[in-house]
PDB file of C-alpha atoms in Angstrom:
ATOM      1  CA  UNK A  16       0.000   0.000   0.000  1.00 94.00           C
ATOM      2  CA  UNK A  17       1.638   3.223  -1.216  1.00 94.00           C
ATOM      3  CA  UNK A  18      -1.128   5.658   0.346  1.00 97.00           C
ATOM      4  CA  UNK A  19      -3.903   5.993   2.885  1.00 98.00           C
ATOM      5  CA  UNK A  20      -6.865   8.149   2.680  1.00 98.00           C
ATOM      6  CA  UNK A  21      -8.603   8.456   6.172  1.00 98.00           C
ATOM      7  CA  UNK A  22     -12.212   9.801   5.210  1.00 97.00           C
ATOM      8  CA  UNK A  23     -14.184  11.686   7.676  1.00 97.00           C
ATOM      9  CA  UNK A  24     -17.725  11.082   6.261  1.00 95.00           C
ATOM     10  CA  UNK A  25     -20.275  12.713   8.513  1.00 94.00           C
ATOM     11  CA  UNK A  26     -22.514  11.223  11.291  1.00 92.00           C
ATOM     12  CA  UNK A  27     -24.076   9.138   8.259  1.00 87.00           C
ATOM     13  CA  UNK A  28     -25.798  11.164   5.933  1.00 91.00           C
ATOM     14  CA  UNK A  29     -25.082  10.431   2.565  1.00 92.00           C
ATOM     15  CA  UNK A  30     -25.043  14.220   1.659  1.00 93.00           C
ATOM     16  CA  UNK A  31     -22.915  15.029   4.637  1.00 93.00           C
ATOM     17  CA  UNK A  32     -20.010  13.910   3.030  1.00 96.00           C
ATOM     18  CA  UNK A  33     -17.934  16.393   1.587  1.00 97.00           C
ATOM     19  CA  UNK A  34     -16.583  17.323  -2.331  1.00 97.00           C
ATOM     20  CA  UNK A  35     -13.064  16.748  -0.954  1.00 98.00           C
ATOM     21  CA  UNK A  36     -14.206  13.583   0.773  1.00 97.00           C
ATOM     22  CA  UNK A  37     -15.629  11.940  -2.410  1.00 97.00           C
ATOM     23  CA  UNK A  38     -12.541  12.813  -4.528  1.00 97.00           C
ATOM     24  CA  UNK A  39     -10.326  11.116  -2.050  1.00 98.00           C
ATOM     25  CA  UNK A  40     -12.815   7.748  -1.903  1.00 97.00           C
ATOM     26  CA  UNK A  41     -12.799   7.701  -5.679  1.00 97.00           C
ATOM     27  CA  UNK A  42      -8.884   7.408  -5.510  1.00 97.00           C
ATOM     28  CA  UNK A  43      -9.241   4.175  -3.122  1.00 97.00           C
ATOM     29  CA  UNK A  44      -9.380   0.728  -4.225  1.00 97.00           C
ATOM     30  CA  UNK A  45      -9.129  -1.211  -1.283  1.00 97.00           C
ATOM     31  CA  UNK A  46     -11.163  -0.145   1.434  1.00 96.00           C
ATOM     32  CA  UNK A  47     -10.622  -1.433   5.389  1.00 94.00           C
ATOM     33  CA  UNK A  48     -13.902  -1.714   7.414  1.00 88.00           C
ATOM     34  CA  UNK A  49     -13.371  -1.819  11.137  1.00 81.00           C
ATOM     35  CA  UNK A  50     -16.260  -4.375  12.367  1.00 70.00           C
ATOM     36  CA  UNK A  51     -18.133  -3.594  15.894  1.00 62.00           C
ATOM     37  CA  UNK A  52     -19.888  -7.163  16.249  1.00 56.00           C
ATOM     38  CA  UNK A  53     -23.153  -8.629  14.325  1.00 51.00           C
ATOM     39  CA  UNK A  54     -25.311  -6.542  16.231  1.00 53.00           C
ATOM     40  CA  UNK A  55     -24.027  -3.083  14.450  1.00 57.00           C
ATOM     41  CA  UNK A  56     -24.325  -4.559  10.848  1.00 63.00           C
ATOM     42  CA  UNK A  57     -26.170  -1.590  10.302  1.00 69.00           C
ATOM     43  CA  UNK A  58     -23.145   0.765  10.455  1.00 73.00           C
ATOM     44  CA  UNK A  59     -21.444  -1.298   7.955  1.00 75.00           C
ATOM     45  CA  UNK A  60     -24.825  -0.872   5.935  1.00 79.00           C
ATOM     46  CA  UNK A  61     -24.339   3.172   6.291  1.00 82.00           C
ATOM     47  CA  UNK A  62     -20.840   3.019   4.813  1.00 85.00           C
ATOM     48  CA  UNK A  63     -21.583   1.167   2.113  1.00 86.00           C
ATOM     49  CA  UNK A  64     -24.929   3.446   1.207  1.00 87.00           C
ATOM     50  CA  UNK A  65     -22.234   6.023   1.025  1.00 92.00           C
ATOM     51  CA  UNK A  66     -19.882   4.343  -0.744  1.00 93.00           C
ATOM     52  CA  UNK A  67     -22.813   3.116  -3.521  1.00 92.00           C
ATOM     53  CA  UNK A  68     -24.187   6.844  -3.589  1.00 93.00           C
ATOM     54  CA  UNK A  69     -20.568   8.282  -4.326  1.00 95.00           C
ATOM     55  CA  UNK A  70     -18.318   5.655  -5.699  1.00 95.00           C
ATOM     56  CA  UNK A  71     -17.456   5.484  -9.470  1.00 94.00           C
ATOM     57  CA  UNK A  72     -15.433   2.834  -9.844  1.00 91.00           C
ATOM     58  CA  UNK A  73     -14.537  -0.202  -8.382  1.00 94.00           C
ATOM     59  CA  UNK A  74     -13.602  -1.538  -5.209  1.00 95.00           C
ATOM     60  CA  UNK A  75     -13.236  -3.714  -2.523  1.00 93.00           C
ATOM     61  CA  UNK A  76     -13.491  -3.979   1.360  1.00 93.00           C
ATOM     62  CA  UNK A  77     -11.503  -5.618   3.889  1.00 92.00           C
ATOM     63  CA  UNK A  78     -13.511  -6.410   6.843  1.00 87.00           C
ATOM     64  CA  UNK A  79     -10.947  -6.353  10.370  1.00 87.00           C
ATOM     65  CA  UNK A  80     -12.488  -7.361  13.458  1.00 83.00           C
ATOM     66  CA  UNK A  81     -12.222  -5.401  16.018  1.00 79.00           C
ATOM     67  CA  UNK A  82     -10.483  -6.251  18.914  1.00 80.00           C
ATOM     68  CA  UNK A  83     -12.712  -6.400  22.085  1.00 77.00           C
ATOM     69  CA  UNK A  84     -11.604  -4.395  25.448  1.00 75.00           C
ATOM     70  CA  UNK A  85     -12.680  -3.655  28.605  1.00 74.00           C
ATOM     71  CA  UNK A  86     -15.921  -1.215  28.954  1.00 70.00           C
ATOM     72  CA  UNK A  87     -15.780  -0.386  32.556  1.00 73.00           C
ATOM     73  CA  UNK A  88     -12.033  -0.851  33.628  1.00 76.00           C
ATOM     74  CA  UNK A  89     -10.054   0.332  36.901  1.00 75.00           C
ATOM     75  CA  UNK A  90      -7.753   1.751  35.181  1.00 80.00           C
ATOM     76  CA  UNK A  91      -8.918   3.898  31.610  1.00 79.00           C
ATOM     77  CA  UNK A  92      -5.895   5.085  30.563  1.00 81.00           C
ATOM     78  CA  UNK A  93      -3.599   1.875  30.548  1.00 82.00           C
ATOM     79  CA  UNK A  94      -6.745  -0.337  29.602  1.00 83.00           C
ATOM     80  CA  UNK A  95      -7.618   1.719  26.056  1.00 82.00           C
ATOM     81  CA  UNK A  96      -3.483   2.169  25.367  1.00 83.00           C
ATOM     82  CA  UNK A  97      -3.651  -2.048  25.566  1.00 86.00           C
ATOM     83  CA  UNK A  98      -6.431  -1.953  23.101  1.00 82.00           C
ATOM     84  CA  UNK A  99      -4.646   0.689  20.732  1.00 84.00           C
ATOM     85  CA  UNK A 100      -1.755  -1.955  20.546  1.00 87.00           C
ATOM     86  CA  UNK A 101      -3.474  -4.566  19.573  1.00 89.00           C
ATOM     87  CA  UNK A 102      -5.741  -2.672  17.317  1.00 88.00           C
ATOM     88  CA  UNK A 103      -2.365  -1.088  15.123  1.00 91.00           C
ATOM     89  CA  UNK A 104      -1.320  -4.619  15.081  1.00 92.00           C
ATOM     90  CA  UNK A 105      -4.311  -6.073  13.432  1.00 92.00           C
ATOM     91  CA  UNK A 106      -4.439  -2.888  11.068  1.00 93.00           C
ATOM     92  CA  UNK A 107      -0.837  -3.767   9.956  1.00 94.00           C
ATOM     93  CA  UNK A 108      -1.517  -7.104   9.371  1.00 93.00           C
ATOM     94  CA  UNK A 109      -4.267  -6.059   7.083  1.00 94.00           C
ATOM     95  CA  UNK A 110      -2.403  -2.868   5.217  1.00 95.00           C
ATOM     96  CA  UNK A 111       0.304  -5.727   4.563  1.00 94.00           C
ATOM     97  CA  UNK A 112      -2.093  -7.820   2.205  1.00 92.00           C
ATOM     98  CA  UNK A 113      -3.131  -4.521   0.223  1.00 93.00           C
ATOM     99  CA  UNK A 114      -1.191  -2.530  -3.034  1.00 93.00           C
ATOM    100  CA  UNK A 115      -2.123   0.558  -4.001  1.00 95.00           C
ATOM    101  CA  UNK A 116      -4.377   2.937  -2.416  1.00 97.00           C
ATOM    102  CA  UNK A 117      -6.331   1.923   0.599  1.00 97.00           C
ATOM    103  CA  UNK A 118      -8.988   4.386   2.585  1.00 97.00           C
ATOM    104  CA  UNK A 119     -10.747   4.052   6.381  1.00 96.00           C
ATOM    105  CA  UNK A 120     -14.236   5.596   6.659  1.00 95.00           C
ATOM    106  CA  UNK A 121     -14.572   7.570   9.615  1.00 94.00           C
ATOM    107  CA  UNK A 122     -17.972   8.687  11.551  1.00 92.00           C
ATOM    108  CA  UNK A 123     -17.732  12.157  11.818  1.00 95.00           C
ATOM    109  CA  UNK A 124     -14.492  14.061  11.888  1.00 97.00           C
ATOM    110  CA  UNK A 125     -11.005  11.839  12.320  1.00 97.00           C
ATOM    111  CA  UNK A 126      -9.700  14.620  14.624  1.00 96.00           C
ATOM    112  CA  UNK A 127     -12.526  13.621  17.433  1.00 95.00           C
ATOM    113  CA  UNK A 128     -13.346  11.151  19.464  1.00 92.00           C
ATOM    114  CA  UNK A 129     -11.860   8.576  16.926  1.00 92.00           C
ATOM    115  CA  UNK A 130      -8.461   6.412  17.283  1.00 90.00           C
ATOM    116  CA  UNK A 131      -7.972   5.835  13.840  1.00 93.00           C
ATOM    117  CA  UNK A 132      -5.277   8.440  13.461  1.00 96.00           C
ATOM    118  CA  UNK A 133      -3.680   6.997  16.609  1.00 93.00           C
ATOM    119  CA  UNK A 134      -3.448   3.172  15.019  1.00 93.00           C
ATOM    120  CA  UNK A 135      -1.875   5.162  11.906  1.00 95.00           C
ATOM    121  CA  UNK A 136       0.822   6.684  13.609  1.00 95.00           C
ATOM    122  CA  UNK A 137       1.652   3.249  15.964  1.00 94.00           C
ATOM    123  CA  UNK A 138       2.143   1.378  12.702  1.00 95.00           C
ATOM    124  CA  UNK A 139       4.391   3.325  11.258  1.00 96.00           C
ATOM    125  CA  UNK A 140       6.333   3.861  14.533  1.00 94.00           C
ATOM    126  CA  UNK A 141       6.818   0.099  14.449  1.00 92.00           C
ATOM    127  CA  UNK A 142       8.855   0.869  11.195  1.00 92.00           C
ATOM    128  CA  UNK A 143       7.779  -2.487   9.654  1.00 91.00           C
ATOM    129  CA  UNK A 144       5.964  -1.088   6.621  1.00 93.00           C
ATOM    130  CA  UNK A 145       5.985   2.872   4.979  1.00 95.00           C
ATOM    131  CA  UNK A 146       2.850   4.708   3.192  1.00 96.00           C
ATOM    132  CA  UNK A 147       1.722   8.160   2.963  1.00 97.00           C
ATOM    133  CA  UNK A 148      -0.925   9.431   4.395  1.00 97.00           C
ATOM    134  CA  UNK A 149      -3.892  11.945   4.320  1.00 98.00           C
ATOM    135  CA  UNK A 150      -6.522  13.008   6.600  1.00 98.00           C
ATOM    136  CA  UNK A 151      -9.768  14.355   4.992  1.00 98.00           C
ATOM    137  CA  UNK A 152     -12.063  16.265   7.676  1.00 98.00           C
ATOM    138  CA  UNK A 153     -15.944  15.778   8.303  1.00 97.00           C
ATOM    139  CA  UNK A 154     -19.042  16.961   9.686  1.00 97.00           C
ATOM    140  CA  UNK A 155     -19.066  15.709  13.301  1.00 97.00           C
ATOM    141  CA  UNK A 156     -21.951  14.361  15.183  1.00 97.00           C
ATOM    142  CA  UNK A 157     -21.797  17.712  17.437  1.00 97.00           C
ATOM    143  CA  UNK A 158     -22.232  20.046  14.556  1.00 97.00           C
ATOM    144  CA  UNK A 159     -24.957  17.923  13.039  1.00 97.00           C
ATOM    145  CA  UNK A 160     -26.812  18.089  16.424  1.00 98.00           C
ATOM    146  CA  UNK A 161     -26.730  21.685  16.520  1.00 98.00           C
ATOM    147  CA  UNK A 162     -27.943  21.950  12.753  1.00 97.00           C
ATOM    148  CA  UNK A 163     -30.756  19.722  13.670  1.00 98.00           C
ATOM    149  CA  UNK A 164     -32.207  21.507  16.618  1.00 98.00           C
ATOM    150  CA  UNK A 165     -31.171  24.836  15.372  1.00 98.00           C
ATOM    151  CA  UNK A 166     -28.763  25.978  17.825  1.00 98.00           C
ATOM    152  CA  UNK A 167     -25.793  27.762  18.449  1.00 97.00           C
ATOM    153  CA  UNK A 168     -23.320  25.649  20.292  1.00 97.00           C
ATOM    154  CA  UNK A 169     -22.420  28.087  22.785  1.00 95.00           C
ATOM    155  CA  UNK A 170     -23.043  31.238  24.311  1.00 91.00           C
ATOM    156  CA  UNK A 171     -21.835  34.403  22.914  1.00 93.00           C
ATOM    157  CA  UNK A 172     -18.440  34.910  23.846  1.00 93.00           C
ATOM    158  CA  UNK A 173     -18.145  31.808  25.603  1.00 94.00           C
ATOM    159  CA  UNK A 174     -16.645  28.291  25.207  1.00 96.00           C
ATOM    160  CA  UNK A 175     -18.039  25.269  24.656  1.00 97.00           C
ATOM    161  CA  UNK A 176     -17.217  22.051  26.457  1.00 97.00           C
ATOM    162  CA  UNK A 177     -17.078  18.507  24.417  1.00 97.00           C
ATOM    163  CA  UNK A 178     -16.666  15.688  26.737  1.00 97.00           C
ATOM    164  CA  UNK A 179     -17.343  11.793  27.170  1.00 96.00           C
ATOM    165  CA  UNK A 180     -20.141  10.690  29.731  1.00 96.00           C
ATOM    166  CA  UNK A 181     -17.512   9.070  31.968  1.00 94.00           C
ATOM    167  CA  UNK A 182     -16.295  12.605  32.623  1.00 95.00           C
ATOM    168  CA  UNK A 183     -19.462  14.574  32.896  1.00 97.00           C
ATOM    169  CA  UNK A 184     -19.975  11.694  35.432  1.00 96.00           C
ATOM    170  CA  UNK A 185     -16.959  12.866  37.377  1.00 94.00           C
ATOM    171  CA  UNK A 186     -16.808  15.995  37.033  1.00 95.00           C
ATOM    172  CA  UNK A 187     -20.083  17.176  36.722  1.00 95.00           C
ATOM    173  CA  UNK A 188     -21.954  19.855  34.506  1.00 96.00           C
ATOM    174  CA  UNK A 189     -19.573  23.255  34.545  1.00 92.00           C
ATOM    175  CA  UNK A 190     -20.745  26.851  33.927  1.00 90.00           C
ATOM    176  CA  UNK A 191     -20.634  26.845  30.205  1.00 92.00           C
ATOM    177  CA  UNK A 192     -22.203  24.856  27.408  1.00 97.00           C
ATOM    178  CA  UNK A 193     -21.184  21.057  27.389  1.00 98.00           C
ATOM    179  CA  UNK A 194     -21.291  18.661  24.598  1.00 98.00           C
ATOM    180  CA  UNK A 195     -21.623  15.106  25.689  1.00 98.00           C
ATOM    181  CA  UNK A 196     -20.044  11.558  23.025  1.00 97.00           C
ATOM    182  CA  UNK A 197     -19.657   8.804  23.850  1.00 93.00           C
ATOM    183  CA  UNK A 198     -22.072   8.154  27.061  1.00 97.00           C
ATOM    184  CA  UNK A 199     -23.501   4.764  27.057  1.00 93.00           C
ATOM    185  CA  UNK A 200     -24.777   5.367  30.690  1.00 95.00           C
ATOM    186  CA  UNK A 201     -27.257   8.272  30.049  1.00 97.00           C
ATOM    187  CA  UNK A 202     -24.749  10.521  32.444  1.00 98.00           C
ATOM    188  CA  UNK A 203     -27.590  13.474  32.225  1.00 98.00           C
ATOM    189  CA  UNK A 204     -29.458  11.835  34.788  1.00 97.00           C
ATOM    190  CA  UNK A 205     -26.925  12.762  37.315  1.00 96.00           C
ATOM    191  CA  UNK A 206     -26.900  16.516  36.815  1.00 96.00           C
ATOM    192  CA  UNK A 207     -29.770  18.045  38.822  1.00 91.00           C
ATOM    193  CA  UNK A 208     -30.819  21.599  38.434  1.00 89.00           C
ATOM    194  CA  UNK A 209     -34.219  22.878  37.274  1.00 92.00           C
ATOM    195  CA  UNK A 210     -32.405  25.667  34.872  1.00 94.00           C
ATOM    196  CA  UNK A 211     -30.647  23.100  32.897  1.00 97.00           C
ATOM    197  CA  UNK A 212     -31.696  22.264  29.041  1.00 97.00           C
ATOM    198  CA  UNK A 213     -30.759  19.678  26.960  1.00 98.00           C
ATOM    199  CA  UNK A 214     -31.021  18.771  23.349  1.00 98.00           C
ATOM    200  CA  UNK A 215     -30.536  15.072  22.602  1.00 98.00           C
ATOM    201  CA  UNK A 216     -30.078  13.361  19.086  1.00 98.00           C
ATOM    202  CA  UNK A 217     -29.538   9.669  18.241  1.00 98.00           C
ATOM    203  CA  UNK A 218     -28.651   8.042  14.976  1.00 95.00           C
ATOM    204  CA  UNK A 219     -28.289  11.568  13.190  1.00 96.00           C
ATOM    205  CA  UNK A 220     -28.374  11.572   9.650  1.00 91.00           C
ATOM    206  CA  UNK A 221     -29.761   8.227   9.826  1.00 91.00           C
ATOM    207  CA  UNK A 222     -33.878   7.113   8.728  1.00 89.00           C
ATOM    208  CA  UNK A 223     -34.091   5.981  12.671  1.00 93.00           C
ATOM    209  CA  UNK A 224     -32.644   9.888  13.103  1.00 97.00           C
ATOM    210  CA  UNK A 225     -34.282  10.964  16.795  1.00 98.00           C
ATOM    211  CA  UNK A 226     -34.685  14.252  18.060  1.00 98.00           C
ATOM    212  CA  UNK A 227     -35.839  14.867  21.969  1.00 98.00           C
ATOM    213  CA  UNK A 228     -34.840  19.351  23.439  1.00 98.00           C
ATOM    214  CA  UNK A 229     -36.173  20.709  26.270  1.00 97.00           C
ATOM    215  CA  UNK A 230     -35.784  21.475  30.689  1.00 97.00           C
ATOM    216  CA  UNK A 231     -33.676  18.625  31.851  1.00 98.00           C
ATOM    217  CA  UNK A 232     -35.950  17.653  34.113  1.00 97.00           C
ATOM    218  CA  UNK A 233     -39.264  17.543  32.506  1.00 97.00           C
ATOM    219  CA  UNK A 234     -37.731  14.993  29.266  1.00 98.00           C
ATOM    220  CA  UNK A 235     -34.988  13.556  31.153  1.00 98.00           C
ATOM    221  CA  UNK A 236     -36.804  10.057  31.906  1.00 98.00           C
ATOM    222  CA  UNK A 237     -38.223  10.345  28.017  1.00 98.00           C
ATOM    223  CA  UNK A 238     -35.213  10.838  26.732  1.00 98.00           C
ATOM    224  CA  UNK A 239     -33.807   7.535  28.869  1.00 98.00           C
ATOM    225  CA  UNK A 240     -36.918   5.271  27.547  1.00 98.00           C
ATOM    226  CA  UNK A 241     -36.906   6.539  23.902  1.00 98.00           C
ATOM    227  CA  UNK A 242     -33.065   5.623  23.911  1.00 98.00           C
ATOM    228  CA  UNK A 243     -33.719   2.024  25.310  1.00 97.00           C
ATOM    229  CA  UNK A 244     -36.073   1.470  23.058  1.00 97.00           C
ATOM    230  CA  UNK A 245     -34.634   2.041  19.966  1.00 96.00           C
ATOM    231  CA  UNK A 246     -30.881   0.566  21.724  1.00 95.00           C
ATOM    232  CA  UNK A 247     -33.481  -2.611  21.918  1.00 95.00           C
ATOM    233  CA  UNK A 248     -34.650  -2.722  18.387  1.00 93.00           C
ATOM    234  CA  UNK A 249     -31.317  -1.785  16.210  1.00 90.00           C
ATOM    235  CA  UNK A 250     -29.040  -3.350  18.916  1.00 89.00           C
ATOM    236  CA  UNK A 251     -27.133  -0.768  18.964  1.00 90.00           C
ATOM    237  CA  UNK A 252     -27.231   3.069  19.295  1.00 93.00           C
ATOM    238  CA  UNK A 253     -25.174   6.312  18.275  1.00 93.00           C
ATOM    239  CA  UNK A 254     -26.274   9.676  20.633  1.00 97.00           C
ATOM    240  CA  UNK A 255     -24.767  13.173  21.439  1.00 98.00           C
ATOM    241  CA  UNK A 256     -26.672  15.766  23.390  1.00 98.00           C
ATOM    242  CA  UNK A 257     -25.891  19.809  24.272  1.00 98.00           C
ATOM    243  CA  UNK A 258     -26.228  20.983  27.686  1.00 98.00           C
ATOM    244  CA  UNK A 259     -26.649  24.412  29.151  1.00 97.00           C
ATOM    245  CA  UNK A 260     -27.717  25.715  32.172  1.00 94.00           C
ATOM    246  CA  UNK A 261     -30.026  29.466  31.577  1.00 86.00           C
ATOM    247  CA  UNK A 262     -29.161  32.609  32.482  1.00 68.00           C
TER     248      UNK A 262
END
């Protein structure tokens, strides 16, 4: 493999993805598909809607299996470097059986929240193979939110905050607006406070696309039965949700 394209393509729209983004997929001929597990065979189905919808030549896809880790470790740090090893390592093994041009779809932007770049970098730092590489941006899940409920991020003149649940867990709700990835636990139950407001999305971009704004309190226990329910039927779930406290 002389060169890498790694694709940011949106929070899986089709139309999300960008000009720049569909010139770099229509240089790949071998792309590598990072499986989650039977139950998300509907993410692979996203990609390749994409991929059919923008795609004007041939290719093929490498399946990899992801490597499983621990959810809910003691230790975060040490536990999710482990499972970047042995994620590069099964990468490697699978950029070593392709020529030519290879790409990796990304959900959202490559820059956040994702480890892809990470894997990149560890396998060429093992120095057993050389490619180039290029990173094409996308819309993230947090901008597609705030499209989709028709908000500004944050306030004027202020920052915003983007964390994981595990942190909002910990360190609770600050001053400013907070954007929340990555929270399998529904985290916004533990922040009390009657002036707080939240706008939740799930599966955005998608058909099963699921919108829920409003006080914290009065659509917080919606919000945690609408997201079980459709966890339940798809067997799996992608969310993000803005909050804010008034005044």
């Amino acid at each position: 493999m002389r060169k890498l394209f790694v694709i940011g393509i949106g929070a899986g729209d089709p139309d999300q993805v960008t000009v720049q983004a569909i010139k770099a997929m229509r240089q790949v001929e071998t792309f590598f598909v990072i499986g989650k597990g039977e139950t998300k065979h509907g993410l692979v189905a996203v990609r390749t809607a994409i991929l059919d919808q923008h795609m004007d030549r041939p290719y093929r896809i490498v399946s990899i299996t992801d490597p499983p880790r621990d959810r809910t470790p003691a230790d975060y740090v040490d536990t999710v470097a482990g499972w970047h090893d042995r994620r590069s390592a099964v990468l490697e093994s699978a950029f070593a059986g392709v020529t030519g041009v290879g790409g990796i779809l990304v959900w959202g932007d490559p820059a956040l929240y994702d480890s892809t770049l990470r894997m990149i970098q560890r396998v060429l730092d093992r120095r057993a193979m050389h490619f180039d590489y290029e990173v094409i941006p996308g819309v993230t899940s947090a901008q597609a939110l705030a499209a989709r409920h028709r908000v500004v991020l944050h306030g004027v003149g202020e920052p915003v905050h983007v964390t994981t649940g595990r942190r909002l867990r910990a360190e609770g709700l600050g001053a400013h607006s907070t954007v929340v990835m990555l929270d399998g636990e529904c985290s916004f139950t533990a922040i009390s406070g009657d002036d707080v407001h939240i706008w939740w999305g799930a599966y955005l971009g998608m058909p099963d696309e699921t919108l829920i704004e409003g006080p914290l309190p009065a659509v917080c226990d919606q919000i945690v039965r609408r997201r079980a329910e459709l966890r339940d039927r798809n067997g799996w779930i992608m969310d993000i949700y803005l909050l804010r406290r008034r005044g």
